[in-house]
Short mmCIF file of N, CA and C in Angstrom, two decimals:
data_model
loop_
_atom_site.label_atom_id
_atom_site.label_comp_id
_atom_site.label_asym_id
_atom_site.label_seq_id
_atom_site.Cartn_x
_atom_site.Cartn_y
_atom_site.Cartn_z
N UNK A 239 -48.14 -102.95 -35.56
CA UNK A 239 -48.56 -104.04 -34.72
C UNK A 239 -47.37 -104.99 -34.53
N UNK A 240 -47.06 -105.55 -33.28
CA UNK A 240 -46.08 -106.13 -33.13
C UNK A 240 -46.37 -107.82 -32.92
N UNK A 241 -45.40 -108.52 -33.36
CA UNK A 241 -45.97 -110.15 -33.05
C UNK A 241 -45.99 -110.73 -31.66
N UNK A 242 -46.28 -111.41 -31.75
CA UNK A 242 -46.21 -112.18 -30.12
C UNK A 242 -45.36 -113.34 -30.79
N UNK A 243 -43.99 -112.86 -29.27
CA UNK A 243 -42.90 -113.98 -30.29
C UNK A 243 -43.11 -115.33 -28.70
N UNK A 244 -43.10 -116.49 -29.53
CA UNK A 244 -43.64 -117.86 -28.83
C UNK A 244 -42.17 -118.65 -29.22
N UNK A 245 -42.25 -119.44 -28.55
CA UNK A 245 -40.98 -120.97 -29.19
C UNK A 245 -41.74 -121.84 -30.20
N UNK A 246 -40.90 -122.34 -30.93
CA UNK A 246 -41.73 -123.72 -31.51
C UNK A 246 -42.72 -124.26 -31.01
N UNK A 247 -42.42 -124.81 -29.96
CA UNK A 247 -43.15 -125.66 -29.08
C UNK A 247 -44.02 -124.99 -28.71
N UNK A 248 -44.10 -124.44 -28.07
CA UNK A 248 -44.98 -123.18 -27.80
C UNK A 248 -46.21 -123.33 -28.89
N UNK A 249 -45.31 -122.83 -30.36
CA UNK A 249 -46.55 -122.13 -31.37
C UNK A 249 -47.26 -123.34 -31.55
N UNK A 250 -46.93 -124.79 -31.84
CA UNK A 250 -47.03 -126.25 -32.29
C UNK A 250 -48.02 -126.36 -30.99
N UNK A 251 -48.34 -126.21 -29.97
CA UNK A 251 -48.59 -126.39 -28.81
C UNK A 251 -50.27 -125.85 -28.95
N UNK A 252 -49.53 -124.55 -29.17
CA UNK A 252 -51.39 -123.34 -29.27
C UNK A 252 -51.22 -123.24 -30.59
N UNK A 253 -51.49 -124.30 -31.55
CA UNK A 253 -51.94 -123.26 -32.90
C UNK A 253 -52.92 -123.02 -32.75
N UNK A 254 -54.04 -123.46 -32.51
CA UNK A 254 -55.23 -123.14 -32.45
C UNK A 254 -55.78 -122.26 -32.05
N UNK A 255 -55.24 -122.02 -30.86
CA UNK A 255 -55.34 -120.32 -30.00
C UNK A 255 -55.02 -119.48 -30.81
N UNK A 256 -54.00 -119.83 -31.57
CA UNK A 256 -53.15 -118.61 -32.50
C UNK A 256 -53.79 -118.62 -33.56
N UNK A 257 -54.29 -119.05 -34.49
CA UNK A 257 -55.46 -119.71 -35.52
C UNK A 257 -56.67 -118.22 -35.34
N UNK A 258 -57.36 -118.44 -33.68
CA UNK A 258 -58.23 -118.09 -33.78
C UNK A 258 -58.30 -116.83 -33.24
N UNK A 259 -57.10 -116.25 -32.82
CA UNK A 259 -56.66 -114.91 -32.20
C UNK A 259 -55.80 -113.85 -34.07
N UNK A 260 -56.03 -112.95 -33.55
CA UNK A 260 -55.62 -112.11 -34.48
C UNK A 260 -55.02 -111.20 -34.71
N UNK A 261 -53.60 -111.79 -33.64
CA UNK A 261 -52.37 -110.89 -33.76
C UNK A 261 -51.60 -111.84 -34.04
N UNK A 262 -50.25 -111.31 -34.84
CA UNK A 262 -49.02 -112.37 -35.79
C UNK A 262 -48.37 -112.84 -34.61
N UNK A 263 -48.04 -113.97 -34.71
CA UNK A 263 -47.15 -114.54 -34.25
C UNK A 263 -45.73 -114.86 -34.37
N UNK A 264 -44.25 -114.52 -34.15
CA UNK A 264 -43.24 -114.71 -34.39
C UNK A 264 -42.74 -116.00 -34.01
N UNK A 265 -42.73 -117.41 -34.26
CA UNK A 265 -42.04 -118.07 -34.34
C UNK A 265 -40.59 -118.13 -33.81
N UNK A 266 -39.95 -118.66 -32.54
CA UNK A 266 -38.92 -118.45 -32.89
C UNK A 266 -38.32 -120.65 -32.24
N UNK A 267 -37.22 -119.96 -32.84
CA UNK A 267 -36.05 -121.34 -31.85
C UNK A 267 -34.53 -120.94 -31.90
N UNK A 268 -34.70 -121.65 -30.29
CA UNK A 268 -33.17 -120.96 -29.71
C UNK A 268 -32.94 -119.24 -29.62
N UNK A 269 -34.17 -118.43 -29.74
CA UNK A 269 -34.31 -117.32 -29.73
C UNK A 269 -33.95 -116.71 -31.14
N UNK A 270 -34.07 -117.31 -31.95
CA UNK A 270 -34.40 -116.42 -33.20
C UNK A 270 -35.52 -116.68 -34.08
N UNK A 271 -35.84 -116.03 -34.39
CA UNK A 271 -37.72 -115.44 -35.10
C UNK A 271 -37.35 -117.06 -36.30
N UNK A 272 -37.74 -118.09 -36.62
CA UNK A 272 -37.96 -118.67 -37.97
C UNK A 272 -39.18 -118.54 -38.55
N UNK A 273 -40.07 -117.85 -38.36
CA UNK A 273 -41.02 -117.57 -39.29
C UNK A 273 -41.93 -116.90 -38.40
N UNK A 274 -42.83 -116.40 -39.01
CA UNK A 274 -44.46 -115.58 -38.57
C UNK A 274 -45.24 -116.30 -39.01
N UNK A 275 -46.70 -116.31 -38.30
CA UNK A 275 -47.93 -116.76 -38.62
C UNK A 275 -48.54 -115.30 -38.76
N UNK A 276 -49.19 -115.06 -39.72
CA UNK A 276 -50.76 -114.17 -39.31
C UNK A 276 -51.80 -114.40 -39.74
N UNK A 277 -52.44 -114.79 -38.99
CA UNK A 277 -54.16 -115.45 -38.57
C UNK A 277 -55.14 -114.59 -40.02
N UNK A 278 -55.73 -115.20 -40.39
CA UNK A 278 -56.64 -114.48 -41.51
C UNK A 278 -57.82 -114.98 -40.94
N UNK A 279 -59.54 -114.31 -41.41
CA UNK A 279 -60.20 -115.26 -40.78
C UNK A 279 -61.27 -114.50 -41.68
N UNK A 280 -62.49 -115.15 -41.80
CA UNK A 280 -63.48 -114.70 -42.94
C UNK A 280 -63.62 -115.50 -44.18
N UNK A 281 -64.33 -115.29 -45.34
CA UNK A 281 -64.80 -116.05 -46.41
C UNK A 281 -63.84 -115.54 -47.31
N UNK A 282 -64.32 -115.73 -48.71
CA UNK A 282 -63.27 -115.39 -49.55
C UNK A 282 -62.91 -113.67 -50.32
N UNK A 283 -64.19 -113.31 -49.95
CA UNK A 283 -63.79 -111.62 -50.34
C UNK A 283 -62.63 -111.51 -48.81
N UNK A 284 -63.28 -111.72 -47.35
CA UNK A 284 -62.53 -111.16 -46.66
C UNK A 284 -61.35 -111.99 -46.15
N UNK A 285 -60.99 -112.88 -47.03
CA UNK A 285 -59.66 -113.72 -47.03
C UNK A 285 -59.43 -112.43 -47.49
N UNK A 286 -58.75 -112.52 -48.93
CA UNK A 286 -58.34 -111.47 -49.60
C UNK A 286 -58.24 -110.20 -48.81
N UNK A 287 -59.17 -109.38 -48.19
CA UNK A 287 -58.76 -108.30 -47.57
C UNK A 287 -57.44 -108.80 -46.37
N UNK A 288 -57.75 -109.88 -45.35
CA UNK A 288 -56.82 -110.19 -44.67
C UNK A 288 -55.77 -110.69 -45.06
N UNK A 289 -55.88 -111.26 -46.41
CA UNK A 289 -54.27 -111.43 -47.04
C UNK A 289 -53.32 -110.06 -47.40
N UNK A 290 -54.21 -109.29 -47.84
CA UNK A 290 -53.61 -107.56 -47.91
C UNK A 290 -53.03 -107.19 -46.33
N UNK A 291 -54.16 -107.49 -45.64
CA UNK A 291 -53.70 -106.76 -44.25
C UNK A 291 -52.53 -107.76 -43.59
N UNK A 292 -52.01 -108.86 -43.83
CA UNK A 292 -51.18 -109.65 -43.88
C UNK A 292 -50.17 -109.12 -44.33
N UNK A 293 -49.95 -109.04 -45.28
CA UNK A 293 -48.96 -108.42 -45.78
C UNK A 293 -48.53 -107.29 -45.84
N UNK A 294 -48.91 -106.39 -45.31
CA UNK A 294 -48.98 -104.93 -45.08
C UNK A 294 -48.55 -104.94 -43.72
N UNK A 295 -48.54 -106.40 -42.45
CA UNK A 295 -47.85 -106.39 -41.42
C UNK A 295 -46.72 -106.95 -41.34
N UNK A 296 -46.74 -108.07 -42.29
CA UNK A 296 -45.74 -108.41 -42.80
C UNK A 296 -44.12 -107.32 -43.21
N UNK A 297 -44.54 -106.71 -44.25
CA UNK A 297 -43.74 -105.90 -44.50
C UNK A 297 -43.56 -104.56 -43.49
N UNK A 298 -44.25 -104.43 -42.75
CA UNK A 298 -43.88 -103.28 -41.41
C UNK A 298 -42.77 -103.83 -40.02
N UNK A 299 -43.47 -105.31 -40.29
CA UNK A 299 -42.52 -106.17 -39.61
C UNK A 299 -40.90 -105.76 -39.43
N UNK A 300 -40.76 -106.55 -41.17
CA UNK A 300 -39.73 -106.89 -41.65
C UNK A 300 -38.52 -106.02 -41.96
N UNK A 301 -39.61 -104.04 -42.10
CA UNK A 301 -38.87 -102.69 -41.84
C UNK A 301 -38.37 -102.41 -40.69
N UNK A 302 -39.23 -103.09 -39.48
CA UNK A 302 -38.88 -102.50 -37.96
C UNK A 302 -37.43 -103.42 -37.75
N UNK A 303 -37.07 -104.66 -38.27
CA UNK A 303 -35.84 -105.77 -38.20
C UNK A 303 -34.89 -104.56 -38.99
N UNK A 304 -35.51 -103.91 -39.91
CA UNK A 304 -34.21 -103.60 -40.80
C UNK A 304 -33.97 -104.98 -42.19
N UNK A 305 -35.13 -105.66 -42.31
CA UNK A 305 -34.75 -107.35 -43.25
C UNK A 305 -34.84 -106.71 -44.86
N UNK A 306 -33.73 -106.74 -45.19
CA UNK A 306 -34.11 -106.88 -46.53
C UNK A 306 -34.78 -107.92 -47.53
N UNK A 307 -35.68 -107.73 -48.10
CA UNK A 307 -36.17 -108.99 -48.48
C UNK A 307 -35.21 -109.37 -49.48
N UNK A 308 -35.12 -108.57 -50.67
CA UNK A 308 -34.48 -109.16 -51.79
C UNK A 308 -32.53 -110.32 -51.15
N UNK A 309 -32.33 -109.61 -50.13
CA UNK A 309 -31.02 -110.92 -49.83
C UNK A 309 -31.52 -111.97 -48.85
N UNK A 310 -32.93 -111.44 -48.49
CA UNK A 310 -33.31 -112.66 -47.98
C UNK A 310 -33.82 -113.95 -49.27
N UNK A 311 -34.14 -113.47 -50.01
CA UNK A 311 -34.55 -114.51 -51.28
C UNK A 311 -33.44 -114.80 -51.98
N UNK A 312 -32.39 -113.84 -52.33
CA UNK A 312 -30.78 -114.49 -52.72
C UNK A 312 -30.42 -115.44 -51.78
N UNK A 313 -30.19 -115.39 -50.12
CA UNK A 313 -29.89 -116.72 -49.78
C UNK A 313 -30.67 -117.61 -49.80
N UNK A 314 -31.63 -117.38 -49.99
CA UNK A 314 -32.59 -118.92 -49.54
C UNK A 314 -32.17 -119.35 -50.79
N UNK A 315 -32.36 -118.73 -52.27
CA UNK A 315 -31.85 -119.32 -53.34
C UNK A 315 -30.48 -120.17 -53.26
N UNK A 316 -29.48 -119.43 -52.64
CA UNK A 316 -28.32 -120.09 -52.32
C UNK A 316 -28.33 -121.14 -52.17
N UNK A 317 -29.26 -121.14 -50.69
CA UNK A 317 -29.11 -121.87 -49.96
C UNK A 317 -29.34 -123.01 -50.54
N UNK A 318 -30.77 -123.42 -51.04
CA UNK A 318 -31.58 -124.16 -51.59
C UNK A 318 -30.70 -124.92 -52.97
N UNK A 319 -30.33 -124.07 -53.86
CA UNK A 319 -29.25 -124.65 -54.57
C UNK A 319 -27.46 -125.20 -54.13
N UNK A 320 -27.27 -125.04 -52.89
CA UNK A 320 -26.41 -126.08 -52.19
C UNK A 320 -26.74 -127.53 -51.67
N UNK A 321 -27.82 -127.14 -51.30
CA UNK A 321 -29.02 -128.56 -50.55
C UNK A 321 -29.21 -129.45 -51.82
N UNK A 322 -30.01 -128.50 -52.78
CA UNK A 322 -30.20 -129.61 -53.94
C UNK A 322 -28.99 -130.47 -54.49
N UNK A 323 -28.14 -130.07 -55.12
CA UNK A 323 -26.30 -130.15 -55.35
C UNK A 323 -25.62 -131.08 -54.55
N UNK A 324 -26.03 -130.75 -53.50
CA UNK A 324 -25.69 -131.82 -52.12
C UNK A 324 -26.49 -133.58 -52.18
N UNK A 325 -27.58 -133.19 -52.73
CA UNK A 325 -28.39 -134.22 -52.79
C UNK A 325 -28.61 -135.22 -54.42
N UNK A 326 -28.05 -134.32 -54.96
CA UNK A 326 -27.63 -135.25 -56.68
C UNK A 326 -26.60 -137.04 -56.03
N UNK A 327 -27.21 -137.79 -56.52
CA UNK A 327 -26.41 -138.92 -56.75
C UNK A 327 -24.74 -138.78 -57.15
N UNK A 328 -24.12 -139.36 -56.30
CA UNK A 328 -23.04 -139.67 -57.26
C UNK A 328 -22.72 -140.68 -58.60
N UNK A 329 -21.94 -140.56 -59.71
CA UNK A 329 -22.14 -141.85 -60.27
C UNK A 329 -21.24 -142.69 -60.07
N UNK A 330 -21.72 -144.07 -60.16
CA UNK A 330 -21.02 -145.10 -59.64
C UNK A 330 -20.16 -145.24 -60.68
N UNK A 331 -18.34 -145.67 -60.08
CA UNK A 331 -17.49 -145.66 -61.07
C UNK A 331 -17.34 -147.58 -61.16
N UNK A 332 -17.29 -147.58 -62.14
CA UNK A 332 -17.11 -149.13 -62.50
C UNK A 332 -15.81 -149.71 -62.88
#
């Protein structure tokens, strides 16, 4: 199953449509994908089944890109530990 790729604005625009429709959505800005939505819908047994089936599109997704996950979670780690580092106080010299 393939996503329906929208702009930001776009997705921010129709979540609701997208909410209540039940194909993934690709996210993008400036033309690249920043995230997916996929719509779950049901109580809590069939949350759970749609969190499986979520993720099971998820990861078919992410094979058809070629994405590796594991260096996708090394950079975000990176990343995330530059940002933080970046954001420590300096101390004031007296």
């Amino acid at each position: 199953m393939e996503a329906t790729k929208v702009g930001i604005r776009e997705f921010r625009a129709g979540i609701a449509e997208f909410i209540a429709s039940s194909t993934p959505v690709a996210a993008t800005r400036h033309g690249q994908t920043i995230g997916y939505f996929i719509p779950t819908h049901g109580q809590a047994e069939a949350d759970m089944a749609s969190l499986k089936k979520a993720s099971k599109t998820l990861d078919r997704l992410l094979a058809a890109k070629s994405i590796d996950v594991d260096a996708v979670v090394a950079e975000f780690k990176t990343t995330r530990k530059r940002a933080s580092a970046s954001k420590k106080p300096v101390p004031a010299v007296a």
